[in-house]
Short mmCIF file of C-alpha atoms in Angstrom, two decimals:
data_model
loop_
_atom_site.label_atom_id
_atom_site.label_comp_id
_atom_site.label_asym_id
_atom_site.label_seq_id
_atom_site.Cartn_x
_atom_site.Cartn_y
_atom_site.Cartn_z
CA MET A 20 80.01 134.22 188.40
CA ASN A 21 80.46 132.84 184.88
CA THR A 22 77.21 130.90 184.43
CA GLY A 23 78.27 129.73 180.94
CA LEU A 24 81.32 128.01 182.46
CA LEU A 25 79.12 126.35 185.10
CA ARG A 26 76.73 125.07 182.44
CA ARG A 27 79.62 123.67 180.41
CA HIS A 28 81.09 122.01 183.52
CA ALA A 29 77.73 120.45 184.42
CA ALA A 30 77.23 119.21 180.85
CA GLY A 31 80.68 117.63 180.91
CA LYS A 32 79.89 115.84 184.17
CA ALA A 33 76.63 114.56 182.67
CA LEU A 34 78.45 113.18 179.64
CA VAL A 35 80.95 111.35 181.85
CA MET A 36 78.19 109.90 184.04
CA GLY A 37 76.25 108.88 180.93
CA ALA A 38 79.28 107.01 179.62
CA ILE A 39 79.75 105.23 182.95
CA LEU A 40 76.09 104.23 183.03
CA ALA A 41 76.24 102.99 179.47
CA LEU A 42 79.24 100.82 180.29
CA ALA A 43 77.39 99.41 183.27
CA LEU A 44 74.22 98.50 181.41
CA PRO A 45 73.92 94.70 181.15
CA GLY A 46 73.63 93.17 177.71
CA THR A 47 75.17 96.16 175.90
CA ALA A 48 77.61 94.94 173.22
CA TYR A 49 80.94 96.74 172.95
CA ALA A 50 83.35 94.05 171.79
CA ASN A 51 83.64 90.48 170.58
CA THR A 52 85.75 88.14 172.71
CA VAL A 53 85.24 85.11 170.45
CA SER A 54 88.54 83.60 169.39
CA VAL A 55 89.24 80.43 167.40
CA THR A 56 92.48 78.51 166.89
CA VAL A 57 92.50 75.81 164.22
CA LYS A 58 94.25 72.60 165.20
CA THR A 59 95.18 69.84 162.76
CA PRO A 60 97.66 66.95 163.05
CA GLY A 61 98.09 66.56 159.31
CA ALA A 62 97.05 63.72 157.04
CA THR A 63 96.36 60.10 157.92
CA ALA A 64 96.78 57.69 155.00
CA GLY A 65 94.02 55.36 153.83
CA PRO A 66 91.73 53.60 153.50
CA GLY A 67 93.91 51.01 151.81
CA THR A 68 91.13 48.51 151.11
CA THR A 69 87.71 48.83 149.53
CA PHE A 70 84.55 49.24 151.61
CA SER A 71 86.42 50.31 154.73
CA GLU A 72 87.25 53.48 156.65
CA ILE A 73 89.98 55.16 158.67
CA SER A 74 89.45 57.49 161.63
CA THR A 75 91.70 60.37 162.61
CA HIS A 76 91.26 63.26 165.02
CA ALA A 77 92.23 66.86 165.79
CA ASP A 78 92.36 68.01 169.42
CA CYS A 79 92.09 71.27 171.32
CA SER A 80 94.69 71.64 174.08
CA SER A 81 92.87 74.81 175.09
CA GLY A 82 89.41 76.00 174.18
CA LEU A 83 86.34 73.95 173.27
CA ILE A 84 85.37 72.77 169.82
CA SER A 85 82.81 74.95 168.05
CA GLY A 86 82.95 72.61 165.07
CA GLY A 87 85.48 71.00 162.79
CA GLY A 88 86.24 69.76 159.33
CA ILE A 89 88.00 67.29 157.08
CA ASN A 90 89.92 67.43 153.81
CA GLN A 91 90.90 64.45 151.68
CA ALA A 92 93.60 63.64 149.17
CA ILE A 93 92.13 61.44 146.45
CA GLY A 94 94.73 61.05 143.69
CA THR A 95 93.84 61.09 140.00
CA GLY A 96 92.08 58.87 137.50
CA THR A 97 88.98 56.79 138.03
CA THR A 98 90.19 55.38 141.36
CA SER A 99 89.90 58.92 142.80
CA ASN A 100 86.16 58.33 142.83
CA GLY A 101 86.59 55.83 145.65
CA ASN A 102 87.62 58.17 148.47
CA LYS A 103 84.77 59.85 150.37
CA ILE A 104 83.95 61.42 153.70
CA ASN A 105 82.20 59.05 156.10
CA GLY A 106 82.18 61.43 159.04
CA THR A 107 83.18 64.83 160.40
CA SER A 108 81.99 64.79 163.98
CA PRO A 109 82.73 65.47 167.68
CA SER A 110 84.29 62.96 170.05
CA PRO A 111 84.80 62.91 173.83
CA ASP A 112 88.33 61.50 173.58
CA GLY A 113 89.50 61.41 169.95
CA SER A 114 88.29 57.88 169.22
CA THR A 115 84.88 57.26 170.82
CA GLU A 116 81.84 58.24 168.76
CA TYR A 117 78.42 59.48 169.80
CA LEU A 118 76.26 56.83 168.10
CA GLY A 119 73.91 55.68 170.86
CA THR A 120 70.94 57.37 172.50
CA THR A 121 69.90 60.70 170.95
CA GLY A 122 69.78 64.03 172.77
CA VAL A 123 72.52 65.88 174.64
CA VAL A 124 75.41 63.42 174.43
CA GLY A 125 78.43 65.44 175.58
CA THR A 126 79.58 68.67 177.21
CA ASP A 127 82.71 70.78 176.81
CA VAL A 128 84.05 68.51 174.05
CA THR A 129 87.61 69.14 172.81
CA HIS A 130 88.12 66.50 170.08
CA TRP A 131 87.01 66.30 166.44
CA LEU A 132 86.99 63.23 164.20
CA GLY A 133 87.72 63.07 160.49
CA ILE A 134 86.57 59.72 159.09
CA GLY A 135 87.50 58.75 155.55
CA GLY A 136 85.78 55.92 153.71
CA SER A 137 86.27 53.97 150.51
CA GLY A 138 83.96 52.62 147.88
CA GLY A 139 84.84 50.09 145.23
CA ALA A 140 88.26 51.56 144.39
CA VAL A 141 91.33 52.71 146.34
CA ASN A 142 94.74 54.14 145.55
CA ALA A 143 97.87 54.98 147.50
CA SER A 144 97.09 58.70 147.51
CA PHE A 145 94.05 58.40 149.77
CA SER A 146 94.25 60.32 153.06
CA SER A 147 92.14 62.40 155.42
CA THR A 148 93.12 65.48 157.43
CA PRO A 149 90.90 66.56 160.35
CA TYR A 150 90.48 70.12 161.66
CA ALA A 151 89.27 71.18 165.12
CA MET A 152 87.95 74.70 165.66
CA CYS A 153 89.14 75.50 169.19
CA PHE A 154 86.79 78.15 170.52
CA THR A 155 87.07 80.56 173.45
CA SER A 156 84.71 83.31 174.60
CA ASN A 157 84.39 85.33 177.79
CA LEU A 158 80.66 84.58 177.67
CA ILE A 159 80.22 81.13 176.10
CA ASN A 160 82.54 79.13 178.36
CA HIS A 161 80.63 75.85 178.14
CA THR A 162 79.26 73.90 175.18
CA GLN A 163 77.11 70.83 174.60
CA VAL A 164 76.67 68.33 171.78
CA VAL A 165 73.19 67.31 170.61
CA MET A 166 72.94 64.18 168.45
CA ASN A 167 70.03 62.94 166.37
CA LYS A 168 69.92 60.00 163.96
CA ILE A 169 67.69 58.36 161.38
CA ALA A 170 67.64 54.91 159.81
CA GLY A 171 68.70 54.99 156.15
CA PRO A 172 68.95 55.86 153.41
CA THR A 173 68.34 52.29 152.26
CA THR A 174 67.82 52.43 148.50
CA SER A 175 69.74 53.85 145.57
CA GLY A 176 69.42 57.56 144.87
CA THR A 177 67.60 58.43 148.09
CA VAL A 178 68.49 60.85 150.87
CA GLY A 179 68.25 60.38 154.61
CA LEU A 180 67.94 63.80 156.25
CA VAL A 181 68.16 64.22 160.01
CA VAL A 182 68.21 67.36 162.15
CA ALA A 183 69.77 67.99 165.57
CA THR A 184 68.33 71.03 167.40
CA CYS A 185 69.95 73.00 170.21
CA PRO A 186 68.12 73.25 173.56
CA ALA A 187 66.03 76.37 174.15
CA ASN A 188 67.99 79.48 175.14
CA THR A 189 71.25 78.20 173.72
CA ARG A 190 73.10 79.18 170.55
CA LEU A 191 74.19 76.93 167.66
CA ILE A 192 77.88 77.44 166.85
CA GLY A 193 78.63 74.43 164.64
CA GLY A 194 77.79 70.88 163.66
CA GLY A 195 78.79 67.60 162.07
CA ALA A 196 77.60 64.57 160.12
CA ARG A 197 78.26 60.83 160.09
CA ILE A 198 77.03 57.65 158.35
CA THR A 199 77.42 53.99 159.26
CA PRO A 200 78.36 51.29 158.38
CA ALA A 201 81.60 51.65 156.42
CA GLY A 202 80.98 48.35 154.62
CA VAL A 203 78.25 49.93 152.46
CA GLY A 204 80.71 51.63 150.14
CA SER A 205 78.14 53.72 148.30
CA LEU A 206 76.75 55.25 151.51
CA LYS A 207 78.05 58.70 152.46
CA PRO A 208 77.03 62.02 154.04
CA ILE A 209 76.59 64.54 151.23
CA ALA A 210 75.59 67.52 153.37
CA GLY A 211 76.02 69.10 156.77
CA TYR A 212 74.54 72.58 157.20
CA PRO A 213 72.99 75.10 159.63
CA THR A 214 69.22 75.44 159.60
CA PHE A 215 66.18 76.30 161.69
CA ASN A 216 63.67 74.03 163.36
CA ASP A 217 60.69 75.99 162.03
CA SER A 218 58.08 75.75 159.28
CA GLY A 219 59.82 78.39 157.17
CA HIS A 220 62.75 76.02 156.77
CA ALA A 221 60.59 72.90 156.57
CA PHE A 222 62.01 71.91 159.96
CA GLY A 223 65.52 71.58 158.62
CA GLN A 224 64.93 70.43 155.06
CA LYS A 225 65.77 73.94 153.85
CA ALA A 226 69.16 75.29 154.83
CA ALA A 227 69.94 78.63 156.43
CA ALA A 228 70.46 81.30 153.78
CA ASP A 229 73.18 83.93 153.37
CA GLY A 230 72.80 86.69 155.96
CA GLN A 231 70.40 84.88 158.26
CA THR A 232 71.21 84.98 161.95
CA ASN A 233 71.04 82.59 164.87
CA PRO A 234 70.12 79.24 163.31
CA ASP A 235 69.18 76.73 165.99
CA SER A 236 69.80 73.38 164.26
CA TRP A 237 72.24 71.34 162.21
CA ALA A 238 71.14 69.00 159.42
CA ALA A 239 73.00 66.01 158.01
CA VAL A 240 72.09 64.25 154.78
CA GLY A 241 73.02 60.68 153.95
CA TRP A 242 73.07 59.52 150.30
CA ASN A 243 72.92 55.93 149.07
CA GLY A 244 74.57 55.10 145.79
CA GLY A 245 72.97 51.66 145.54
CA GLY A 246 74.92 49.50 147.98
CA GLY A 247 71.87 48.24 149.81
CA ASP A 248 71.01 48.36 153.48
CA SER A 249 73.08 46.98 156.34
CA SER A 250 71.33 48.94 159.09
CA ASN A 251 72.33 52.15 157.34
CA THR A 252 72.20 55.16 159.69
CA THR A 253 72.72 58.91 159.27
CA TYR A 254 73.72 61.06 162.26
CA ALA A 255 73.55 64.84 162.80
CA TYR A 256 75.46 66.71 165.51
CA ALA A 257 74.74 70.24 166.74
CA ILE A 258 77.38 72.07 168.79
CA CYS A 259 75.51 74.48 171.09
CA SER A 260 76.36 76.91 173.86
CA GLY A 261 75.99 75.57 177.38
CA ASN A 262 72.90 75.96 179.51
CA ASN A 263 72.34 78.99 181.77
CA ILE A 264 74.38 81.37 179.60
CA ASP A 265 72.74 84.67 178.64
CA ILE A 266 72.88 84.58 174.84
CA SER A 267 70.65 87.62 174.30
CA GLY A 268 73.55 89.76 173.12
CA THR A 269 75.14 87.11 170.89
CA THR A 270 74.83 86.80 167.13
CA VAL A 271 75.78 83.96 164.83
CA LYS A 272 75.58 85.06 161.21
CA VAL A 273 75.37 82.65 158.27
CA ARG A 274 77.35 83.18 155.11
CA PHE A 275 76.38 80.94 152.20
CA SER A 276 77.33 80.35 148.59
CA GLU A 277 76.10 77.95 145.90
CA ALA A 278 77.57 77.19 142.47
CA SER A 279 76.71 74.87 139.62
CA GLY A 280 78.83 71.72 139.29
CA PRO A 281 80.68 69.44 139.24
CA THR A 282 78.75 67.78 136.42
CA SER A 283 81.28 65.66 134.49
CA ALA A 284 82.33 62.18 135.58
CA THR A 285 85.42 61.94 137.83
CA THR A 286 85.75 65.66 138.48
CA GLY A 287 85.90 67.77 141.59
CA GLN A 288 85.10 71.31 142.57
CA THR A 289 85.84 73.63 145.49
CA LEU A 290 83.61 76.46 146.69
CA THR A 291 84.62 78.98 149.36
CA VAL A 292 82.61 81.41 151.48
CA GLY A 293 83.81 83.71 154.25
CA CYS A 294 82.93 85.94 157.18
CA GLY A 295 82.86 89.67 156.44
CA GLN A 296 84.58 92.30 158.54
CA ASN A 297 81.46 93.00 160.62
CA ASP A 298 80.10 89.44 160.73
CA GLY A 299 82.07 88.09 163.67
CA LYS A 300 84.72 85.38 163.89
CA LEU A 301 84.60 82.18 161.86
CA VAL A 302 83.65 79.40 164.27
CA SER A 303 82.59 76.57 161.92
CA GLY A 304 81.16 75.76 158.52
CA GLY A 305 79.30 73.26 156.39
CA ALA A 306 79.23 71.78 152.90
CA ALA A 307 76.96 69.94 150.48
CA ILE A 308 76.74 68.44 147.02
CA SER A 309 73.10 68.76 146.07
CA GLY A 310 70.35 69.29 143.54
CA GLY A 311 70.57 73.04 144.17
CA SER A 312 68.43 75.82 145.68
CA VAL A 313 69.01 74.33 149.12
CA THR A 314 67.93 77.48 150.99
CA THR A 315 64.59 77.87 149.18
CA THR A 316 63.45 74.30 148.47
CA ASN A 317 63.60 71.06 150.42
CA PHE A 318 66.98 69.35 150.04
CA THR A 319 67.34 67.10 147.01
CA GLY A 320 70.21 64.85 146.03
CA PRO A 321 72.70 65.61 143.23
CA GLY A 322 72.52 64.32 139.68
CA SER A 323 74.39 61.05 140.18
CA VAL A 324 74.35 58.38 142.87
CA GLY A 325 78.16 58.36 142.91
CA ASP A 326 78.49 62.03 143.96
CA HIS A 327 80.14 62.67 147.31
CA LEU A 328 82.04 65.12 149.53
CA ASN A 329 85.83 65.12 149.86
CA GLY A 330 86.17 68.20 152.03
CA SER A 331 84.56 70.65 154.43
CA TYR A 332 87.27 72.70 156.11
CA PRO A 333 88.60 76.12 157.23
CA SER A 334 90.61 77.80 154.49
CA ASP A 335 91.98 80.97 153.00
CA SER A 336 90.04 82.94 150.40
CA GLY A 337 91.40 80.73 147.63
CA GLY A 338 90.22 77.48 149.21
CA THR A 339 93.60 76.33 150.53
CA PRO A 340 93.28 74.66 153.95
CA VAL A 341 94.76 76.65 156.81
CA GLY A 342 97.64 75.27 158.86
CA ASP A 343 97.89 74.08 162.44
CA GLY A 344 97.68 76.91 164.95
CA THR A 345 95.99 79.41 162.62
CA THR A 346 94.08 82.08 164.56
CA THR A 347 92.90 84.22 161.64
CA ALA A 348 90.86 81.79 159.52
CA SER A 349 87.77 83.51 158.12
CA TYR A 350 86.76 81.25 155.18
CA TRP A 351 85.19 77.82 154.80
CA THR A 352 85.56 75.57 151.75
CA ALA A 353 83.47 72.73 150.37
CA PHE A 354 85.25 70.13 148.21
CA THR A 355 82.76 68.15 146.12
CA HIS A 356 83.29 65.30 143.66
CA THR A 357 81.34 63.23 141.18
CA GLY A 358 81.62 59.49 140.72
CA GLY A 359 82.13 57.54 137.53
CA GLY A 360 79.10 58.94 135.72
CA SER A 361 78.03 62.38 134.53
CA SER A 362 76.02 64.39 137.01
CA PRO A 363 73.62 66.89 135.43
CA SER A 364 71.92 69.58 137.55
CA THR A 365 74.41 69.16 140.39
CA TYR A 366 75.46 71.99 142.72
CA SER A 367 78.08 72.67 145.37
CA ASP A 368 77.19 74.51 148.58
CA ALA A 369 79.30 76.07 151.36
CA TRP A 370 78.38 77.72 154.67
CA ALA A 371 80.41 79.74 157.16
CA LEU A 372 79.18 80.50 160.69
CA CYS A 373 80.46 83.80 162.06
CA ALA A 374 80.02 84.54 165.79
CA ASN A 375 79.95 87.66 167.95
CA ASP A 376 79.41 87.07 171.67
CA GLY A 377 78.55 90.71 172.36
CA VAL A 378 80.80 90.96 175.38
#
């Protein structure tokens, strides 16, 4: 008998059985079933009057939101300083907002709001375009929204920072920010970003850095340009995986970029960051205009009280917003803007969240 042939046959059987066992092992990652389709209805005009806001929404006909964004048209000249983001946040129906009791406020949400506000100037070019990130995964088939809020900011040049944290044993996949009321024209959210509810990140005051994995919280920062206090409130929203889902094999990787500027009066800047080939699929992103070094020091406001955000949205590598129905978006862009005064020591920040469900 050819014993060498028998040994080779037995070794081949062992390899096959080993492959079958490996495929059967729970929690072993072989693929990524995360998929995202971007939905956007296009632009909604306005606001047409000072110290007001307009609300528009993007909706997922299939899939659940993992996050969303907004981009604004602002025109040119000094009146361009008057358009600002008031909110980029989840909604149960495309109009209702989560503004009441804090905690888990919604499940399996499919609508995203883009809320544009005005300060002391308006022009006919003002508009806001919302974006919903419609998420599917063979593993993460349910989501939940956690909301937290804080009173303020109430005085000029101060920040109001609030953090929403996902429940234990769930995974953060996105987030949003909102301020109220619209009648305080100098009040606006100047940051929404992923972070960690731990001492290393000052419990959300320091943002998640490039390359970090599995943040558990979303921070929102309100900024008051001097319009006083009319029960000013800043809201943070965390979009988290549903309860009772085994997230042990999942990874959400953070990609982050920071750049100096804009620093001159009545100027804007875009900054784009993206998911690498091995990072996972883009599921959401965040943006800020800040005092810089947001991942290593506690968040500080930018150099001028008039500074604001005009965009936080999915894009191509050049910062152009993607169109309705896009399934290949892998970049996120922050669109920042100064007000009517110069803004020294001001920075723009952008985050992309890239997910692999390990299925």
